Amino acid sequence: MLAILHPNTSLDSEEYRQTMHYLENLPNVTVRVHEVQGATQRLTEIYLLGDTKPLNKEEIEALPAVERAIRISEDYRILGRHRDDRRQSGFTYNGVEFNQSNLNIFAGLCAVDVPEHVEMMMQALEDNGEVCTRMGAYKPRTNPYSFQGHGKGCLPWVFEKAGKHGIKVIAMEITHESHIEEIDTCLEKLGRPTGVMLQVGTRNTQNFELLKAIGRQSTYPVLLKRGFGITLNESLNAAEYLASEGNANVIFCLRGMKTEAGQPHRNMVDFAHVPAVKRLTRMPVCVDPSHSVGSREQSPDGILDVMHATAQGVIAGANMVLVDFHPKPEKALVDGPQALLMQELPAYLEDIRLCHDTWKKRQAIYQRLKDDAAE
């Protein structure tokens, strides 16, 4: 069961103390408190775990600090959608809103290489009115002899350039919990010129100790990529690991499934799961067309496969796009052959906005149908 407190309830208030005293003394029930900071108010959610079936919903709602109570299902207890659940999806971080209705584009370098390329990428984003990017400092690689990323050595100049060009959020993959401290220390030393979204790569989707470590901190939101060799349910439960440790500011990323059936693409594009994830959970959903398609192949209509895959995800309701660009792909240290070019950025952004507008129009069509049926 979930007890949602009145907005902005103070944890020092008498109402909160009375409520917690009652809940903490329920037999065979464990209490877990989560705070959710929205754009205008703070909400406190109290999860009652254990033998909750005998609990009376009305009695819980009668407690002085409780606004309403919700019975929750077994799956995705924190991030999932539940019956009579009217909680909003998403969160705001560093002035950027992330929810199941809007769209943010994270175009950038799969792997940070040299300062000049980072500068060119961020300048292009600023010129096109974008405030988010992807920058890979830590790179897990299948081949032990491949470039593993510059690590903490590149963080100062990446963050400084982001601040210079008005970039508010950088999606950055981490592979070890020590990377959280490295990122936090560097940002603090620089006066926090930008923000970071911690990315969990597909290889680490079931690295449960890493998930727990990331979940225990609440400073940075998380982008969790679907595991390429496990079920959707298993990947969604990986996201729940993050939330169960305290950090529910999670975006779920679809990046293709590893199977020979996906050829000639690098992976089987799984963007039909965008609405499924939004139905099952309250998480915003990201698509990664670069790692799904894995090439710059072009169809006879003159449109790259990466762009077609992006359109499929966005027109199905995706809320974030994570995509590789590079000023000089032939010099990229990671995934250069799949990177889009700087001169393609304006058209790509225009295409995405067109698809997002189409998604909104599709919504309106079916809302009218629903309204007509209700009359």
Short mmCIF file of C-alpha atoms in Angstrom, two decimals:
data_model
loop_
_atom_site.label_atom_id
_atom_site.label_comp_id
_atom_site.label_asym_id
_atom_site.label_seq_id
_atom_site.Cartn_x
_atom_site.Cartn_y
_atom_site.Cartn_z
CA MET A 1 0.00 0.00 0.00
CA LEU A 2 1.09 3.57 -0.69
CA ALA A 3 0.21 6.53 1.53
CA ILE A 4 0.61 9.93 -0.13
CA LEU A 5 0.93 12.83 2.30
CA HIS A 6 -0.50 16.30 1.83
CA PRO A 7 1.79 18.42 -0.38
CA ASN A 8 4.70 20.11 1.39
CA THR A 9 4.09 18.23 4.63
CA SER A 10 6.95 19.06 6.98
CA LEU A 11 8.81 16.08 8.39
CA ASP A 12 9.05 18.03 11.65
CA SER A 13 5.30 18.54 11.96
CA GLU A 14 3.14 16.94 14.64
CA GLU A 15 0.87 15.50 11.91
CA TYR A 16 3.83 13.70 10.32
CA ARG A 17 5.04 12.35 13.67
CA GLN A 18 1.59 11.01 14.55
CA THR A 19 1.21 9.43 11.12
CA MET A 20 4.62 7.75 11.21
CA HIS A 21 4.05 6.50 14.78
CA TYR A 22 0.90 4.72 13.63
CA LEU A 23 2.41 3.29 10.45
CA GLU A 24 5.66 2.13 12.04
CA ASN A 25 3.73 0.15 14.61
CA LEU A 26 1.63 -1.80 12.12
CA PRO A 27 2.30 -5.55 12.53
CA ASN A 28 4.33 -7.30 9.79
CA VAL A 29 4.67 -4.07 7.78
CA THR A 30 7.86 -2.25 6.79
CA VAL A 31 7.71 1.50 6.17
CA ARG A 32 9.80 3.17 3.47
CA VAL A 33 9.67 6.95 2.89
CA HIS A 34 10.30 8.62 -0.48
CA GLU A 35 10.36 12.34 -1.12
CA VAL A 36 9.44 13.60 -4.59
CA GLN A 37 10.43 17.16 -5.46
CA GLY A 38 8.22 18.55 -8.22
CA ALA A 39 8.44 21.87 -10.00
CA THR A 40 6.22 23.68 -7.48
CA GLN A 41 5.82 21.39 -4.47
CA ARG A 42 7.36 18.53 -2.52
CA LEU A 43 5.45 15.30 -2.06
CA THR A 44 6.18 12.62 0.50
CA GLU A 45 5.21 9.05 -0.36
CA ILE A 46 5.21 6.33 2.28
CA TYR A 47 5.36 2.74 1.01
CA LEU A 48 3.95 0.07 3.29
CA LEU A 49 5.60 -3.23 2.43
CA GLY A 50 4.79 -6.68 3.75
CA ASP A 51 1.44 -8.06 4.90
CA THR A 52 -0.70 -5.11 3.79
CA LYS A 53 -3.84 -6.94 2.68
CA PRO A 54 -5.52 -6.64 6.11
CA LEU A 55 -4.93 -2.88 6.20
CA ASN A 56 -8.00 -0.69 5.93
CA LYS A 57 -7.51 1.94 3.22
CA GLU A 58 -9.95 4.34 4.87
CA GLU A 59 -8.12 4.13 8.20
CA ILE A 60 -4.82 4.99 6.53
CA GLU A 61 -6.43 7.95 4.74
CA ALA A 62 -7.81 9.18 8.07
CA LEU A 63 -4.30 9.72 9.46
CA PRO A 64 -3.56 13.44 9.95
CA ALA A 65 -0.80 13.82 7.33
CA VAL A 66 -2.25 11.48 4.67
CA GLU A 67 -3.99 12.88 1.61
CA ARG A 68 -4.85 9.52 0.03
CA ALA A 69 -3.86 5.87 0.00
CA ILE A 70 -3.39 3.54 -2.96
CA ARG A 71 -3.26 -0.24 -3.07
CA ILE A 72 -0.32 -1.21 -5.23
CA SER A 73 0.37 -4.36 -7.20
CA GLU A 74 3.45 -6.55 -6.85
CA ASP A 75 5.15 -5.35 -10.03
CA TYR A 76 7.10 -2.09 -10.09
CA ARG A 77 5.73 -0.96 -6.73
CA ILE A 78 7.30 2.48 -6.85
CA LEU A 79 7.65 3.23 -10.56
CA GLY A 80 4.59 1.32 -11.76
CA ARG A 81 1.07 2.47 -12.47
CA HIS A 82 -1.51 1.18 -10.04
CA ARG A 83 -5.29 1.24 -9.76
CA ASP A 84 -6.62 4.66 -8.70
CA ASP A 85 -3.08 6.01 -9.03
CA ARG A 86 -3.28 9.68 -10.04
CA ARG A 87 0.35 10.53 -9.36
CA GLN A 88 2.06 12.56 -12.03
CA SER A 89 4.89 11.07 -14.04
CA GLY A 90 8.30 12.58 -14.30
CA PHE A 91 10.46 15.16 -12.53
CA THR A 92 12.33 18.42 -13.03
CA TYR A 93 16.12 18.54 -12.92
CA ASN A 94 18.34 21.60 -13.30
CA GLY A 95 15.44 23.50 -14.87
CA VAL A 96 14.61 20.81 -17.45
CA GLU A 97 11.33 18.93 -17.19
CA PHE A 98 11.11 15.20 -17.87
CA ASN A 99 7.69 13.52 -18.05
CA GLN A 100 5.56 11.23 -20.20
CA SER A 101 4.19 14.09 -22.32
CA ASN A 102 7.14 16.24 -23.34
CA LEU A 103 10.27 15.56 -25.37
CA ASN A 104 13.97 16.23 -24.75
CA ILE A 105 16.74 15.57 -27.26
CA PHE A 106 20.20 14.44 -26.10
CA ALA A 107 22.40 14.68 -29.19
CA GLY A 108 26.13 14.41 -28.62
CA LEU A 109 29.30 12.35 -28.59
CA CYS A 110 29.04 8.66 -27.76
CA ALA A 111 32.59 9.01 -26.40
CA VAL A 112 34.40 12.21 -25.49
CA ASP A 113 37.62 12.41 -27.48
CA VAL A 114 39.20 15.86 -27.80
CA PRO A 115 38.14 19.30 -26.48
CA GLU A 116 37.73 20.68 -29.99
CA HIS A 117 35.04 18.15 -30.87
CA VAL A 118 33.18 18.73 -27.60
CA GLU A 119 33.29 22.48 -28.26
CA MET A 120 31.94 22.06 -31.80
CA MET A 121 29.15 19.78 -30.63
CA MET A 122 27.99 22.05 -27.84
CA GLN A 123 28.21 25.14 -30.03
CA ALA A 124 25.94 23.44 -32.58
CA LEU A 125 23.46 22.51 -29.86
CA GLU A 126 23.41 26.07 -28.52
CA ASP A 127 22.90 27.44 -32.04
CA ASN A 128 19.85 25.18 -32.40
CA GLY A 129 18.34 26.04 -29.02
CA GLU A 130 19.11 22.69 -27.34
CA VAL A 131 20.03 22.43 -23.65
CA CYS A 132 20.79 18.70 -23.31
CA THR A 133 23.52 16.46 -24.68
CA ARG A 134 25.20 13.08 -24.29
CA MET A 135 28.92 12.86 -23.50
CA GLY A 136 30.59 9.52 -22.77
CA ALA A 137 33.52 9.80 -20.35
CA TYR A 138 33.45 6.21 -19.08
CA LYS A 139 33.01 3.60 -21.82
CA PRO A 140 32.45 -0.10 -21.12
CA ARG A 141 33.73 -2.06 -24.11
CA THR A 142 33.41 -5.68 -25.16
CA ASN A 143 37.03 -5.71 -26.37
CA PRO A 144 39.51 -5.05 -23.52
CA TYR A 145 41.86 -3.32 -25.96
CA SER A 146 39.28 -0.82 -27.22
CA PHE A 147 39.15 2.78 -26.02
CA GLN A 148 37.62 2.84 -22.53
CA GLY A 149 36.99 6.59 -22.30
CA HIS A 150 39.04 9.41 -20.79
CA GLY A 151 37.29 9.01 -17.42
CA LYS A 152 37.55 11.72 -14.79
CA GLY A 153 40.38 13.41 -16.69
CA CYS A 154 37.98 14.93 -19.22
CA LEU A 155 35.25 15.94 -16.77
CA PRO A 156 36.53 19.48 -16.00
CA TRP A 157 36.67 20.69 -19.57
CA VAL A 158 33.47 18.89 -20.59
CA PHE A 159 31.54 20.50 -17.73
CA GLU A 160 33.10 23.93 -18.32
CA LYS A 161 32.19 23.87 -22.00
CA ALA A 162 28.67 22.75 -21.14
CA GLY A 163 28.25 25.75 -18.86
CA LYS A 164 29.69 28.06 -21.50
CA HIS A 165 27.11 26.95 -24.06
CA GLY A 166 24.08 26.76 -21.78
CA ILE A 167 23.88 22.97 -21.65
CA LYS A 168 21.84 22.07 -18.56
CA VAL A 169 21.89 18.26 -18.57
CA ILE A 170 24.56 15.82 -19.79
CA ALA A 171 23.70 12.13 -20.07
CA MET A 172 26.87 10.36 -18.97
CA GLU A 173 27.28 6.61 -18.53
CA ILE A 174 28.99 5.35 -15.40
CA THR A 175 30.33 1.84 -14.85
CA HIS A 176 31.36 1.96 -11.19
CA GLU A 177 29.94 3.66 -8.11
CA SER A 178 33.20 5.61 -7.67
CA HIS A 179 32.30 7.53 -10.83
CA ILE A 180 29.40 9.17 -8.99
CA GLU A 181 31.83 10.75 -6.54
CA GLU A 182 34.19 11.78 -9.34
CA ILE A 183 31.38 13.54 -11.19
CA ASP A 184 30.01 15.15 -8.04
CA THR A 185 33.42 16.36 -6.86
CA CYS A 186 34.24 17.89 -10.23
CA LEU A 187 30.87 19.64 -10.57
CA GLU A 188 31.13 21.03 -7.04
CA LYS A 189 34.67 22.31 -7.63
CA LEU A 190 33.55 24.11 -10.81
CA GLY A 191 30.47 25.66 -9.18
CA ARG A 192 28.06 23.24 -10.91
CA PRO A 193 28.00 24.88 -14.37
CA THR A 194 25.81 22.06 -15.69
CA GLY A 195 23.91 18.96 -14.54
CA VAL A 196 24.47 15.25 -15.13
CA MET A 197 22.05 12.41 -15.74
CA LEU A 198 23.73 9.15 -14.72
CA GLN A 199 23.38 6.58 -17.47
CA VAL A 200 23.29 2.85 -16.80
CA GLY A 201 24.36 1.00 -19.94
CA THR A 202 22.77 -2.15 -21.27
CA ARG A 203 25.66 -4.28 -19.95
CA ASN A 204 25.02 -3.05 -16.40
CA THR A 205 21.24 -3.35 -16.33
CA GLN A 206 21.58 -6.30 -13.96
CA ASN A 207 24.62 -5.06 -12.07
CA PHE A 208 22.51 -4.85 -8.93
CA GLU A 209 25.19 -3.44 -6.63
CA LEU A 210 25.78 -0.58 -9.07
CA LEU A 211 22.02 0.01 -9.32
CA LYS A 212 21.75 0.14 -5.53
CA ALA A 213 24.63 2.62 -5.29
CA ILE A 214 23.09 4.90 -7.90
CA GLY A 215 19.69 4.58 -6.26
CA ARG A 216 21.04 5.62 -2.86
CA GLN A 217 21.94 9.08 -4.16
CA SER A 218 19.23 11.58 -5.06
CA THR A 219 21.32 14.39 -6.56
CA TYR A 220 21.34 13.02 -10.11
CA PRO A 221 18.51 11.48 -12.14
CA VAL A 222 19.13 8.20 -13.96
CA LEU A 223 18.81 6.98 -17.53
CA LEU A 224 18.53 3.18 -17.46
CA LYS A 225 19.03 1.34 -20.73
CA ARG A 226 17.12 -1.86 -21.38
CA GLY A 227 19.28 -4.97 -21.09
CA PHE A 228 19.93 -6.33 -24.57
CA GLY A 229 19.52 -10.00 -23.66
CA ILE A 230 16.76 -9.99 -21.03
CA THR A 231 13.02 -9.51 -21.00
CA LEU A 232 11.30 -6.16 -20.73
CA ASN A 233 9.96 -7.18 -17.31
CA GLU A 234 13.49 -7.91 -16.06
CA SER A 235 14.71 -4.52 -17.30
CA LEU A 236 11.79 -2.69 -15.67
CA ASN A 237 12.58 -4.44 -12.40
CA ALA A 238 16.15 -3.15 -12.74
CA ALA A 239 14.67 0.35 -12.77
CA GLU A 240 12.69 -0.57 -9.67
CA TYR A 241 15.99 -1.39 -7.93
CA LEU A 242 16.96 2.27 -8.34
CA ALA A 243 13.65 3.50 -6.99
CA SER A 244 13.60 1.05 -4.09
CA GLU A 245 16.85 2.59 -2.85
CA GLY A 246 15.33 6.08 -2.90
CA ASN A 247 15.88 7.56 -6.37
CA ALA A 248 12.68 7.45 -8.42
CA ASN A 249 13.86 10.06 -10.96
CA VAL A 250 14.40 7.42 -13.62
CA ILE A 251 14.03 7.45 -17.41
CA PHE A 252 13.81 4.11 -19.19
CA CYS A 253 15.70 3.81 -22.48
CA LEU A 254 14.90 1.42 -25.33
CA ARG A 255 18.06 0.72 -27.35
CA GLY A 256 17.28 -2.36 -29.40
CA MET A 257 17.51 -6.07 -28.62
CA LYS A 258 20.61 -8.13 -29.42
CA THR A 259 19.48 -10.79 -31.89
CA GLU A 260 20.43 -11.93 -35.37
CA ALA A 261 16.79 -11.34 -36.32
CA GLY A 262 17.52 -7.61 -36.27
CA GLN A 263 19.84 -7.68 -39.27
CA PRO A 264 20.80 -5.64 -41.20
CA HIS A 265 20.51 -3.32 -38.20
CA ARG A 266 22.91 -3.65 -35.29
CA ASN A 267 20.02 -4.61 -33.00
CA MET A 268 16.31 -5.37 -33.32
CA VAL A 269 14.62 -1.98 -33.00
CA ASP A 270 12.13 -2.28 -30.12
CA PHE A 271 10.45 1.12 -30.19
CA ALA A 272 6.96 -0.42 -30.32
CA HIS A 273 7.52 -0.88 -26.58
CA VAL A 274 7.41 2.90 -25.97
CA PRO A 275 3.65 2.95 -25.21
CA ALA A 276 3.91 -0.35 -23.34
CA VAL A 277 6.48 1.03 -20.89
CA LYS A 278 4.41 4.20 -20.43
CA ARG A 279 1.35 2.06 -19.71
CA LEU A 280 3.12 -0.18 -17.20
CA THR A 281 5.12 2.53 -15.41
CA ARG A 282 5.21 6.26 -14.72
CA MET A 283 8.69 6.63 -16.19
CA PRO A 284 9.41 8.88 -19.17
CA VAL A 285 10.68 6.74 -22.07
CA CYS A 286 13.80 7.35 -24.13
CA VAL A 287 14.77 5.83 -27.48
CA ASP A 288 18.35 5.34 -28.68
CA PRO A 289 18.18 4.98 -32.47
CA SER A 290 21.97 5.11 -32.94
CA HIS A 291 22.70 1.91 -31.05
CA SER A 292 19.57 0.24 -32.39
CA VAL A 293 20.41 0.81 -36.05
CA GLY A 294 24.19 1.07 -35.80
CA SER A 295 24.93 2.50 -39.24
CA ARG A 296 24.37 5.41 -41.63
CA GLU A 297 22.56 3.32 -44.21
CA GLN A 298 19.98 5.21 -46.25
CA SER A 299 16.70 4.04 -47.75
CA PRO A 300 15.60 4.93 -51.32
CA ASP A 301 13.55 7.84 -49.97
CA GLY A 302 16.80 9.59 -49.03
CA ILE A 303 16.23 9.28 -45.27
CA LEU A 304 18.76 7.51 -43.04
CA ASP A 305 17.59 4.42 -41.16
CA VAL A 306 18.57 6.15 -37.90
CA MET A 307 16.15 8.97 -38.72
CA HIS A 308 13.36 6.53 -39.61
CA ALA A 309 13.89 4.66 -36.33
CA THR A 310 13.84 7.96 -34.41
CA ALA A 311 10.55 8.88 -36.07
CA GLN A 312 9.03 5.53 -35.11
CA GLY A 313 9.90 6.08 -31.46
CA VAL A 314 8.83 9.72 -31.25
CA ILE A 315 5.57 9.24 -33.14
CA ALA A 316 4.77 6.44 -30.65
CA GLY A 317 5.21 8.89 -27.77
CA ALA A 318 8.90 8.78 -26.76
CA ASN A 319 9.89 11.51 -24.30
CA MET A 320 13.62 11.56 -24.93
CA VAL A 321 15.98 10.80 -27.81
CA LEU A 322 19.58 9.76 -27.17
CA VAL A 323 21.49 10.04 -30.43
CA ASP A 324 25.10 10.05 -31.63
CA PHE A 325 26.50 13.04 -33.50
CA HIS A 326 30.14 13.83 -34.21
CA PRO A 327 31.91 16.71 -35.98
CA LYS A 328 34.33 14.28 -37.63
CA PRO A 329 32.99 10.71 -37.42
CA GLU A 330 36.04 9.32 -39.21
CA LYS A 331 38.11 10.40 -36.17
CA ALA A 332 35.64 9.24 -33.53
CA LEU A 333 37.10 6.80 -31.02
CA VAL A 334 33.79 4.95 -30.53
CA ASP A 335 30.92 4.21 -32.97
CA GLY A 336 31.97 6.74 -35.60
CA PRO A 337 30.26 4.90 -38.50
CA GLN A 338 26.81 5.37 -36.92
CA ALA A 339 27.20 9.03 -35.91
CA LEU A 340 25.16 11.72 -37.60
CA LEU A 341 26.90 14.81 -39.00
CA MET A 342 26.80 18.38 -37.72
CA GLN A 343 25.14 19.63 -40.91
CA GLU A 344 22.35 17.08 -40.38
CA LEU A 345 21.45 18.39 -36.91
CA PRO A 346 18.94 21.13 -37.90
CA ALA A 347 16.99 18.79 -40.22
CA TYR A 348 17.06 16.02 -37.62
CA LEU A 349 15.64 18.31 -34.94
CA GLU A 350 12.96 19.57 -37.32
CA ASP A 351 12.01 15.97 -38.19
CA ILE A 352 11.73 15.06 -34.50
CA ARG A 353 9.51 18.04 -33.72
CA LEU A 354 7.28 17.16 -36.65
CA CYS A 355 6.91 13.62 -35.30
CA HIS A 356 6.20 14.88 -31.78
CA ASP A 357 3.51 17.21 -33.12
CA THR A 358 2.02 14.26 -35.01
CA TRP A 359 1.93 12.23 -31.77
CA LYS A 360 -0.02 15.06 -30.14
CA LYS A 361 -2.47 15.12 -33.06
CA ARG A 362 -2.88 11.35 -32.82
CA GLN A 363 -3.71 11.75 -29.14
CA ALA A 364 -6.35 14.33 -30.00
CA ILE A 365 -7.99 11.99 -32.52
CA TYR A 366 -8.48 9.22 -29.98
CA GLN A 367 -9.46 11.61 -27.21
CA ARG A 368 -12.31 12.84 -29.45
CA LEU A 369 -13.30 9.22 -30.04
CA LYS A 370 -13.31 8.61 -26.28
CA ASP A 371 -15.32 11.76 -25.62
CA ASP A 372 -17.90 10.84 -28.28
CA ALA A 373 -18.31 7.38 -26.77
CA ALA A 374 -18.90 8.88 -23.32
CA GLU A 375 -21.73 11.14 -24.52
#
